[in-house]
Each structure stands twice: as structure tokens, then as C-alpha cells.
Amino acid sequence: MIGARVWVLLAAVAVGWLIPLDGCCGELANGRHGVEPEEHGIASEKMEEVDVQVRQTPLPQFSWKTVPAFFHSSYTGALTFPKEALSIILKFPIVTIEKWQGCHAEDYTYEDDAMLAAAKQIKTANPNISVNVWFDSFRIYSNQSLNPSAIDRADQFCIRSRHSEFLESHTDYLLRNSSNQLAIESYCHFHVYDYVKPYVGQYWTSMCLNMTRSGVVDGCGCDGSQSRAAATGSVQVPHIDADYAVKWNAAKIAMMNSTRLALNGGLLLGKQPFELGDYVHAILHEGCAANNQTIAMLRNISDVSKQLGTPLILECHFGKVDENQVAAFLVGAGPYQYFGAGGWVNSKPDFSSHWDEKLLGTALGDPEGDAVYDGETSTWTRKFASGTAVEFDVKKGQGKITWAGSQ
């Protein structure tokens, strides 16, 4: 990983100053997430045995014709999306289907079946849309019949998968703590994959490739990609032996690298900006907002992409589709960066929160250059080929889009 200019947001951002440091995408890309597997004698445990996917998968479509946008959600009421929802989904060049797809439907069997049904529905309507499924790489979603310790915090118990049934009945695939008990993560008390064992990483990779071999799924989300054993943060795995945790972290990164390569151009979506350009070249970042931090992240990812000479794909999920959020995105966005909003679990067939025709469907055109920052007014400005101009005031957190022809 080459060094890259990083714009780190400090308190001075409030008055519009950005300070350049070395690293990647807002956090250091090397050394932040563990160490290379070779340092722990597990280099041979990278998943070389997994067959590379035969199908060559192209990059998602990208254009400045309108605001580049993506769809990320699920519908719990049926295996496929309702007709009115599909009409919205087909407006997006890239779609990520969440774990909850179809889980309350009468004919629901397993998570992967519902995801495949929805993916087929989308691909049948438009085969050029990039469709990805959002698996978890850290915790194993299970109900209490499989894992008595599990806690249902966000309707996770409605999710049923073949891999959770297999893993919970083959406990050698599960991480154990320093007392040799099955380890549980701190949020939902779910069990955790034990990637130190090579066959566990191979199993996760095969989960993904089984989906992409269908021909209707192009890539896989790797939810929890940033999570590490015994790491600090909001979700932890308590009581893990420190030496084993180091090996686990390295083996998990090896799994993600191997899966990315096996996808043969298909996306392996991570979660956090610091991962980009290392073991993933795409992320679904669920924390985008109308602020200077998100603008800095977007600009930095573009900078790193140029230095690496390869596209870095960002699905930037904001809280809602409004002028402030879209303006902040447009000020910072670069190639292969997509705006998204709306809930990722829908129990009703109303997906209007994901789309606004004026904000996302109006002609835009290529940027005329990077955004320009005025320190006196704390305002970013940027112009586009259509004549559209965008402003974003970082102090007020407010944006303004002056669409071509509306002056």
C-alpha cells in the first residue's frame, strides 16, 4: 500500500482548515487493523484452495449524468421486492440487498434463497445493474434455538440461514475465549467465526461464491469487515487470548483478500474507509452525513484511488435524501462514489425514502473541477457541466444546489 495524502478532520475544520497527513482514507491503512499473516506463521493458511470464480464481473456502471446513487435495503414482507419498490430500485446502477430480505414472508426458507430471488428479479429487469448481497464476516446471526445466548436487538432473529445452522452445529468453526468457551461478541451475543482455522475462511469465501455463481449476484458485502478480536470499539469479543487475537485478525484479513481475488472483478464490500485500497476495493459506509468529515473522506478516497491507479468504490449511505445531504456528497464526490439513503430494513412496500426525483434524477454533468473552499465563509463550492452549482456551508451544515436553468 503506497502512502497517500490524508485529510484528517480536526477541531480546526469548524473554521475550514484541513490538515494533510500520511495514511489512507481517514485512518492509517497499514498497521491499524492488525499485521501481515506471515509474521505469525499462517501465510500458508490463505485460502488458495478456493476456486477462482470463472465469470469476469465488470465494474458497476458510473456516470455523472445525474447524481451517482446506489440502493441499499431489504423488504421483509416477500422474497422479492414489491412492484412499486422495484420501479425505484431500477433507477440505481448498484444495489446491495440486506440480510433481512424476505424474512417475514410466508414462503421464507433461508436468507440466501430470498437474496437470490430478489437479485434475479432485479437482473431480469435490468441485467446491467450491479447486485451485491450483504453478509456478515464477524458475527453469526442466529436465534436462541441455535445460540441460547443470542439477544434480538433489531429483529435479527427473523433471519435464518443455512450457514448459521451449519456453523452452530459444527462448533469447531466458532471462536473460543481464553476459558475455552464459545466466544460471544458484545452487542447481540452472537458467536464469531474462528478464522485462525483455514477451513473457516474457506467456508466464508464459498458462501460468497455460491451466491455469485448464480449469475444474478455480482459481489458480497462483508459486514463487520473492520471488526477485530479483542479490539477496542463499540463491539468487542471479550476474554480472547491476546496472542490468538493477533492471529485471528491476520487470518481474517487473509480471508478477505482471498475472497476479493476469487471474485474476479466482483465487489467485496467492506465497511470503513481505512480498509479501502488494502484488502477491499469497495465499501458500504453507513455513517455518511452532511458535514465536513464526510466531504474530507470523499475527497481523500478519490486521491488514494488516483495514487493507486485503480477504482475505489464507495457506497456512501446518508440518513435521508435532502438538499443538505446531496450537496455535501456532490461537493466531495469522485468517480465510483455513490449517494444512498433510506432504511436498510423495510417491512412496508414504501421505498420512497430512497429516491427524490428532483435531487437524484435531474441532469448534472461532469464536475468542472474539484470543489473550492472559502475559509472566510466556511463554504465549499463546485460547478458541473450542466451549469448546476453546489454550495455547502460547513459551519451551518447546510447545502444549496442551484440546478441549471432554475436561476
Short mmCIF file of C-alpha atoms in Angstrom, two decimals:
data_model
loop_
_atom_site.label_atom_id
_atom_site.label_comp_id
_atom_site.label_asym_id
_atom_site.label_seq_id
_atom_site.Cartn_x
_atom_site.Cartn_y
_atom_site.Cartn_z
CA MET A 1 0.00 0.00 0.00
CA ILE A 2 1.56 3.28 -1.04
CA GLY A 3 1.45 6.35 1.15
CA ALA A 4 -1.39 8.69 0.36
CA ARG A 5 -2.34 12.18 1.36
CA VAL A 6 -5.00 12.06 4.04
CA TRP A 7 -7.09 14.98 5.15
CA VAL A 8 -7.75 14.43 8.83
CA LEU A 9 -10.58 16.38 10.35
CA LEU A 10 -9.55 18.25 13.48
CA ALA A 11 -11.23 20.92 15.53
CA ALA A 12 -9.92 23.47 13.04
CA VAL A 13 -12.36 22.08 10.48
CA ALA A 14 -15.02 24.20 12.14
CA VAL A 15 -13.36 27.18 10.50
CA GLY A 16 -12.48 25.33 7.36
CA TRP A 17 -8.90 24.11 7.78
CA LEU A 18 -7.90 20.63 6.63
CA ILE A 19 -4.55 19.22 7.70
CA PRO A 20 -2.66 16.78 5.42
CA LEU A 21 -1.08 13.66 6.94
CA ASP A 22 0.24 10.39 5.53
CA GLY A 23 -2.03 7.35 5.51
CA CYS A 24 -5.22 6.19 3.84
CA CYS A 25 -8.78 7.33 3.81
CA GLY A 26 -9.10 8.94 7.24
CA GLU A 27 -7.22 6.29 9.22
CA LEU A 28 -3.91 4.58 8.61
CA ALA A 29 -4.27 1.75 6.15
CA ASN A 30 -1.18 -0.10 7.37
CA GLY A 31 -0.78 -1.09 10.97
CA ARG A 32 -4.28 -0.07 12.03
CA HIS A 33 -6.06 -3.36 11.54
CA GLY A 34 -3.51 -5.95 12.52
CA VAL A 35 -0.33 -7.29 10.96
CA GLU A 36 0.56 -9.35 7.96
CA PRO A 37 -0.14 -13.10 8.32
CA GLU A 38 3.45 -14.02 7.50
CA GLU A 39 4.53 -12.55 10.84
CA HIS A 40 2.53 -15.21 12.66
CA GLY A 41 3.36 -18.28 10.66
CA ILE A 42 -0.03 -18.55 8.98
CA ALA A 43 0.78 -17.31 5.50
CA SER A 44 0.08 -20.79 4.15
CA GLU A 45 -3.42 -20.53 5.60
CA LYS A 46 -4.57 -18.05 2.99
CA MET A 47 -7.40 -19.58 1.04
CA GLU A 48 -5.52 -20.68 -2.09
CA GLU A 49 -7.64 -23.81 -2.44
CA VAL A 50 -10.81 -21.84 -3.20
CA ASP A 51 -11.51 -21.89 -6.93
CA VAL A 52 -11.49 -18.51 -8.60
CA GLN A 53 -14.89 -17.54 -9.89
CA VAL A 54 -14.98 -18.18 -13.63
CA ARG A 55 -17.26 -15.30 -14.54
CA GLN A 56 -15.45 -12.00 -15.07
CA THR A 57 -17.50 -9.28 -13.39
CA PRO A 58 -17.31 -5.71 -14.72
CA LEU A 59 -17.21 -2.65 -12.51
CA PRO A 60 -20.56 -1.12 -11.61
CA GLN A 61 -21.80 1.47 -14.06
CA PHE A 62 -20.86 5.02 -13.14
CA SER A 63 -21.97 8.30 -14.68
CA TRP A 64 -22.31 11.98 -13.79
CA LYS A 65 -25.41 12.24 -16.00
CA THR A 66 -27.36 12.56 -12.75
CA VAL A 67 -26.23 12.28 -9.13
CA PRO A 68 -24.50 8.86 -8.94
CA ALA A 69 -26.56 6.86 -6.46
CA PHE A 70 -26.93 3.35 -5.03
CA PHE A 71 -29.68 1.36 -3.31
CA HIS A 72 -29.17 -0.45 -0.01
CA SER A 73 -32.13 -2.08 1.72
CA SER A 74 -34.35 -5.14 2.07
CA TYR A 75 -38.06 -5.91 2.12
CA THR A 76 -39.13 -8.32 4.85
CA GLY A 77 -42.65 -8.99 3.55
CA ALA A 78 -41.81 -11.12 0.48
CA LEU A 79 -38.88 -12.89 -1.13
CA THR A 80 -38.86 -10.29 -3.92
CA PHE A 81 -39.46 -6.56 -3.89
CA PRO A 82 -42.97 -5.13 -4.43
CA LYS A 83 -43.68 -3.73 -7.90
CA GLU A 84 -43.67 -0.13 -6.68
CA ALA A 85 -40.34 -0.68 -4.90
CA LEU A 86 -38.81 -2.31 -7.97
CA SER A 87 -39.63 0.75 -10.05
CA ILE A 88 -37.45 2.78 -7.67
CA ILE A 89 -34.67 0.19 -7.40
CA LEU A 90 -34.25 0.09 -11.17
CA LYS A 91 -33.18 3.74 -11.12
CA PHE A 92 -29.91 2.75 -9.41
CA PRO A 93 -26.82 1.26 -11.15
CA ILE A 94 -25.73 -0.57 -8.00
CA VAL A 95 -27.87 -2.42 -5.43
CA THR A 96 -26.92 -4.02 -2.11
CA ILE A 97 -29.51 -6.40 -0.64
CA GLU A 98 -29.62 -6.60 3.16
CA LYS A 99 -29.77 -9.74 5.33
CA TRP A 100 -33.42 -9.21 6.26
CA GLN A 101 -34.74 -9.77 2.72
CA GLY A 102 -37.99 -11.75 2.86
CA CYS A 103 -37.55 -12.90 6.45
CA HIS A 104 -41.21 -12.36 7.41
CA ALA A 105 -42.65 -13.82 4.20
CA GLU A 106 -44.87 -16.90 4.48
CA ASP A 107 -42.70 -18.79 1.99
CA TYR A 108 -39.38 -17.72 3.55
CA THR A 109 -36.87 -20.53 3.94
CA TYR A 110 -33.37 -19.10 4.13
CA GLU A 111 -31.59 -15.76 3.79
CA ASP A 112 -29.64 -16.77 0.69
CA ASP A 113 -32.77 -18.03 -1.11
CA ALA A 114 -34.54 -14.72 -0.54
CA MET A 115 -31.49 -12.73 -1.63
CA LEU A 116 -31.20 -14.79 -4.81
CA ALA A 117 -34.91 -14.36 -5.59
CA ALA A 118 -34.62 -10.59 -5.22
CA ALA A 119 -31.38 -10.48 -7.21
CA LYS A 120 -32.96 -12.48 -10.04
CA GLN A 121 -35.92 -10.10 -10.06
CA ILE A 122 -33.60 -7.09 -10.45
CA LYS A 123 -31.29 -8.69 -13.02
CA THR A 124 -34.25 -9.86 -15.11
CA ALA A 125 -35.49 -6.28 -15.30
CA ASN A 126 -32.02 -4.81 -15.94
CA PRO A 127 -29.00 -7.14 -16.25
CA ASN A 128 -26.61 -4.16 -16.16
CA ILE A 129 -27.34 -3.34 -12.53
CA SER A 130 -24.58 -4.48 -10.14
CA VAL A 131 -26.27 -6.60 -7.43
CA ASN A 132 -24.50 -7.43 -4.16
CA VAL A 133 -25.61 -9.33 -1.05
CA TRP A 134 -24.71 -8.09 2.42
CA PHE A 135 -23.35 -10.96 4.51
CA ASP A 136 -21.62 -10.61 7.89
CA SER A 137 -17.98 -11.56 8.29
CA PHE A 138 -17.75 -11.16 12.06
CA ARG A 139 -20.85 -12.37 13.90
CA ILE A 140 -23.08 -15.33 13.07
CA TYR A 141 -26.74 -14.30 13.03
CA SER A 142 -28.66 -16.99 14.93
CA ASN A 143 -31.79 -17.24 17.03
CA GLN A 144 -31.87 -18.71 20.52
CA SER A 145 -32.70 -22.20 19.30
CA LEU A 146 -29.20 -22.24 17.77
CA ASN A 147 -27.45 -19.93 20.21
CA PRO A 148 -29.17 -19.60 23.64
CA SER A 149 -27.01 -16.57 24.47
CA ALA A 150 -28.25 -14.52 21.50
CA ILE A 151 -30.09 -11.23 22.00
CA ASP A 152 -32.58 -9.94 19.40
CA ARG A 153 -31.82 -6.21 19.26
CA ALA A 154 -33.07 -5.32 15.76
CA ASP A 155 -35.23 -8.22 14.56
CA GLN A 156 -32.15 -10.30 13.81
CA PHE A 157 -33.97 -13.45 14.92
CA CYS A 158 -36.14 -13.31 11.81
CA ILE A 159 -33.02 -14.05 9.71
CA ARG A 160 -32.47 -17.75 9.05
CA SER A 161 -29.52 -19.01 7.03
CA ARG A 162 -28.04 -22.32 6.02
CA HIS A 163 -24.61 -21.21 7.09
CA SER A 164 -25.73 -20.31 10.63
CA GLU A 165 -27.39 -23.72 11.02
CA PHE A 166 -24.24 -25.43 9.79
CA LEU A 167 -21.85 -23.35 11.90
CA GLU A 168 -23.83 -23.63 15.12
CA SER A 169 -23.86 -27.42 14.73
CA HIS A 170 -20.13 -27.55 13.88
CA THR A 171 -18.65 -25.64 16.78
CA ASP A 172 -15.07 -26.22 15.68
CA TYR A 173 -15.76 -23.37 13.22
CA LEU A 174 -16.51 -20.98 16.10
CA LEU A 175 -14.10 -18.82 18.06
CA ARG A 176 -13.47 -19.76 21.70
CA ASN A 177 -12.37 -17.49 24.52
CA SER A 178 -9.48 -17.95 26.94
CA SER A 179 -11.70 -20.22 29.09
CA ASN A 180 -12.35 -22.46 26.08
CA GLN A 181 -15.99 -21.40 25.99
CA LEU A 182 -17.64 -20.28 22.75
CA ALA A 183 -16.84 -16.59 22.43
CA ILE A 184 -19.68 -14.11 22.04
CA GLU A 185 -19.48 -10.58 20.67
CA SER A 186 -20.66 -7.80 22.95
CA TYR A 187 -23.67 -6.41 21.04
CA CYS A 188 -26.04 -9.31 20.29
CA HIS A 189 -24.04 -12.07 21.98
CA PHE A 190 -23.70 -13.86 18.66
CA HIS A 191 -20.96 -16.39 18.08
CA VAL A 192 -17.94 -15.47 15.97
CA TYR A 193 -16.11 -17.17 13.08
CA ASP A 194 -12.70 -18.64 14.01
CA TYR A 195 -10.59 -17.59 11.04
CA VAL A 196 -7.35 -18.94 12.51
CA LYS A 197 -8.55 -22.32 11.24
CA PRO A 198 -8.02 -22.19 7.45
CA TYR A 199 -11.19 -24.10 6.59
CA VAL A 200 -13.32 -21.41 8.28
CA GLY A 201 -12.05 -18.70 5.94
CA GLN A 202 -12.54 -21.06 3.02
CA TYR A 203 -16.09 -21.64 4.19
CA TRP A 204 -16.88 -17.90 4.22
CA THR A 205 -15.40 -17.46 0.75
CA SER A 206 -17.51 -20.36 -0.53
CA MET A 207 -20.64 -18.72 0.96
CA CYS A 208 -19.98 -15.71 -1.22
CA LEU A 209 -19.00 -17.63 -4.36
CA ASN A 210 -22.08 -19.83 -4.09
CA MET A 211 -24.11 -16.64 -4.50
CA THR A 212 -22.12 -15.17 -7.37
CA ARG A 213 -22.10 -18.45 -9.30
CA SER A 214 -25.87 -17.97 -9.65
CA GLY A 215 -25.19 -15.36 -12.32
CA VAL A 216 -27.55 -12.86 -10.68
CA VAL A 217 -25.27 -11.77 -7.82
CA ASP A 218 -22.10 -9.83 -8.64
CA GLY A 219 -20.46 -9.48 -5.25
CA CYS A 220 -20.75 -9.78 -1.48
CA GLY A 221 -20.89 -7.40 1.41
CA CYS A 222 -18.52 -8.14 4.26
CA ASP A 223 -20.39 -6.55 7.16
CA GLY A 224 -18.16 -6.32 10.21
CA SER A 225 -15.07 -6.31 7.99
CA GLN A 226 -13.47 -3.74 10.29
CA SER A 227 -14.17 -5.72 13.49
CA ARG A 228 -11.22 -7.33 15.19
CA ALA A 229 -10.95 -9.82 18.03
CA ALA A 230 -10.09 -8.16 21.34
CA ALA A 231 -10.09 -4.75 19.63
CA THR A 232 -11.38 -1.57 21.22
CA GLY A 233 -14.62 -0.12 19.94
CA SER A 234 -18.35 -0.45 20.37
CA VAL A 235 -18.39 -4.17 19.53
CA GLN A 236 -15.81 -6.44 21.12
CA VAL A 237 -15.11 -10.10 21.77
CA PRO A 238 -14.28 -10.30 25.50
CA HIS A 239 -11.79 -12.66 27.11
CA ILE A 240 -9.86 -13.63 23.98
CA ASP A 241 -6.25 -14.72 24.40
CA ALA A 242 -4.11 -11.83 23.14
CA ASP A 243 -1.77 -13.95 21.00
CA TYR A 244 -4.69 -15.80 19.45
CA ALA A 245 -6.44 -12.49 18.74
CA VAL A 246 -3.43 -11.30 16.73
CA LYS A 247 -3.52 -14.47 14.65
CA TRP A 248 -7.30 -14.18 14.24
CA ASN A 249 -7.04 -10.60 12.99
CA ALA A 250 -4.40 -11.54 10.43
CA ALA A 251 -6.31 -14.62 9.27
CA LYS A 252 -9.49 -12.60 8.80
CA ILE A 253 -7.66 -10.12 6.58
CA ALA A 254 -6.21 -13.04 4.61
CA MET A 255 -9.74 -14.39 4.12
CA MET A 256 -10.99 -11.06 2.79
CA ASN A 257 -8.03 -10.73 0.43
CA SER A 258 -8.59 -14.23 -0.90
CA THR A 259 -12.32 -13.66 -1.35
CA ARG A 260 -11.69 -10.39 -3.19
CA LEU A 261 -9.34 -12.13 -5.61
CA ALA A 262 -11.68 -15.10 -6.06
CA LEU A 263 -14.50 -12.75 -7.07
CA ASN A 264 -12.59 -11.98 -10.26
CA GLY A 265 -13.71 -8.36 -10.50
CA GLY A 266 -16.86 -8.72 -8.40
CA LEU A 267 -17.13 -6.48 -5.37
CA LEU A 268 -16.16 -7.43 -1.85
CA LEU A 269 -17.68 -4.57 0.12
CA GLY A 270 -16.05 -3.62 3.39
CA LYS A 271 -17.39 -1.14 5.91
CA GLN A 272 -14.87 1.59 6.79
CA PRO A 273 -12.72 4.00 4.72
CA PHE A 274 -9.41 2.86 6.23
CA GLU A 275 -9.91 -0.55 4.61
CA LEU A 276 -10.03 0.77 1.03
CA GLY A 277 -7.06 0.03 -1.17
CA ASP A 278 -5.88 -2.74 1.12
CA TYR A 279 -7.95 -5.93 1.33
CA VAL A 280 -11.13 -4.40 -0.16
CA HIS A 281 -11.56 -2.02 -3.09
CA ALA A 282 -15.18 -1.20 -2.22
CA ILE A 283 -17.05 -0.24 0.94
CA LEU A 284 -20.59 0.42 2.07
CA HIS A 285 -20.10 3.20 4.61
CA GLU A 286 -23.24 3.58 6.71
CA GLY A 287 -22.10 6.74 8.50
CA CYS A 288 -22.12 9.42 5.80
CA ALA A 289 -23.60 12.78 6.83
CA ALA A 290 -23.91 16.39 5.72
CA ASN A 291 -20.66 17.55 7.29
CA ASN A 292 -17.04 18.39 6.52
CA GLN A 293 -15.83 15.00 7.74
CA THR A 294 -17.74 13.20 5.00
CA ILE A 295 -16.53 15.70 2.39
CA ALA A 296 -12.93 15.13 3.51
CA MET A 297 -13.43 11.35 3.34
CA LEU A 298 -14.86 11.51 -0.19
CA ARG A 299 -12.03 13.73 -1.46
CA ASN A 300 -9.37 11.60 0.18
CA ILE A 301 -10.71 8.35 -1.29
CA SER A 302 -10.52 9.92 -4.75
CA ASP A 303 -6.94 10.97 -4.02
CA VAL A 304 -5.93 7.46 -2.91
CA SER A 305 -7.67 5.94 -5.94
CA LYS A 306 -5.60 8.14 -8.26
CA GLN A 307 -2.37 7.21 -6.49
CA LEU A 308 -3.18 3.50 -6.61
CA GLY A 309 -4.31 3.72 -10.23
CA THR A 310 -7.42 1.67 -9.52
CA PRO A 311 -11.09 2.50 -8.86
CA LEU A 312 -12.11 2.54 -5.20
CA ILE A 313 -15.86 2.11 -4.94
CA LEU A 314 -17.81 3.83 -2.18
CA GLU A 315 -21.47 3.36 -1.33
CA CYS A 316 -21.99 6.38 0.93
CA HIS A 317 -25.17 5.86 2.98
CA PHE A 318 -26.67 9.11 4.34
CA GLY A 319 -29.57 9.49 6.75
CA LYS A 320 -32.02 10.84 4.17
CA VAL A 321 -32.33 12.31 0.69
CA ASP A 322 -32.45 16.07 1.13
CA GLU A 323 -30.63 19.07 -0.29
CA ASN A 324 -28.11 19.29 2.56
CA GLN A 325 -27.06 15.64 2.26
CA VAL A 326 -26.87 15.62 -1.55
CA ALA A 327 -24.97 18.92 -1.63
CA ALA A 328 -22.36 17.62 0.82
CA PHE A 329 -21.97 14.50 -1.30
CA LEU A 330 -21.61 16.41 -4.57
CA VAL A 331 -19.01 18.75 -3.10
CA GLY A 332 -16.72 15.85 -2.22
CA ALA A 333 -17.64 13.04 -4.60
CA GLY A 334 -15.34 11.48 -7.16
CA PRO A 335 -15.58 8.62 -9.68
CA TYR A 336 -17.23 5.41 -8.43
CA GLN A 337 -18.68 7.12 -5.38
CA TYR A 338 -22.43 6.73 -4.95
CA PHE A 339 -25.00 8.51 -2.80
CA GLY A 340 -27.57 6.45 -0.89
CA ALA A 341 -30.17 6.94 1.84
CA GLY A 342 -33.20 5.33 3.42
CA GLY A 343 -33.64 2.48 5.87
CA TRP A 344 -31.97 -0.86 5.20
CA VAL A 345 -34.88 -2.88 6.59
CA ASN A 346 -38.39 -2.17 5.23
CA SER A 347 -41.47 -4.00 6.48
CA LYS A 348 -43.78 -1.93 4.29
CA PRO A 349 -43.66 -1.65 0.47
CA ASP A 350 -42.88 2.08 0.59
CA PHE A 351 -39.33 2.79 -0.57
CA SER A 352 -39.85 6.49 -1.35
CA SER A 353 -37.24 7.45 1.28
CA HIS A 354 -34.56 6.12 -1.08
CA TRP A 355 -35.35 8.40 -4.02
CA ASP A 356 -36.10 12.05 -4.80
CA GLU A 357 -36.65 12.73 -8.48
CA LYS A 358 -35.51 16.35 -8.39
CA LEU A 359 -32.38 15.73 -6.32
CA LEU A 360 -31.32 12.41 -7.84
CA GLY A 361 -32.94 12.46 -11.28
CA THR A 362 -32.09 15.94 -12.61
CA ALA A 363 -29.35 16.30 -15.25
CA LEU A 364 -25.97 17.06 -13.67
CA GLY A 365 -22.97 16.55 -15.98
CA ASP A 366 -19.29 16.03 -15.20
CA PRO A 367 -17.67 18.19 -12.50
CA GLU A 368 -15.76 21.15 -13.90
CA GLY A 369 -13.09 20.51 -11.29
CA ASP A 370 -12.63 19.82 -7.60
CA ALA A 371 -14.64 21.79 -5.06
CA VAL A 372 -13.13 25.08 -3.87
CA TYR A 373 -13.13 26.04 -0.20
CA ASP A 374 -13.53 29.64 1.04
CA GLY A 375 -12.11 29.93 4.54
CA GLU A 376 -13.77 33.29 5.17
CA THR A 377 -17.28 31.98 4.59
CA SER A 378 -16.57 28.34 5.57
CA THR A 379 -18.21 27.32 2.29
CA TRP A 380 -17.38 24.75 -0.37
CA THR A 381 -18.46 25.43 -3.97
CA ARG A 382 -18.41 23.24 -7.06
CA LYS A 383 -19.78 23.52 -10.59
CA PHE A 384 -20.93 20.88 -13.05
CA ALA A 385 -21.07 20.74 -16.84
CA SER A 386 -24.84 21.24 -16.97
CA GLY A 387 -24.46 24.61 -15.29
CA THR A 388 -25.57 23.28 -11.91
CA ALA A 389 -23.73 24.84 -8.95
CA VAL A 390 -23.42 23.39 -5.45
CA GLU A 391 -22.57 25.08 -2.17
CA PHE A 392 -22.07 23.65 1.30
CA ASP A 393 -21.59 25.71 4.48
CA VAL A 394 -19.59 23.56 6.90
CA LYS A 395 -20.40 25.68 9.95
CA LYS A 396 -24.17 25.53 9.44
CA GLY A 397 -24.19 22.05 7.88
CA GLN A 398 -26.37 23.44 5.13
CA GLY A 399 -26.16 22.91 1.37
CA LYS A 400 -27.65 24.61 -1.67
CA ILE A 401 -28.00 23.19 -5.17
CA THR A 402 -28.76 25.67 -7.94
CA TRP A 403 -29.89 23.50 -10.81
CA ALA A 404 -29.13 24.59 -14.38
CA GLY A 405 -31.97 26.67 -15.79
CA SER A 406 -33.52 27.38 -12.38
CA GLN A 407 -31.85 30.77 -11.80
#
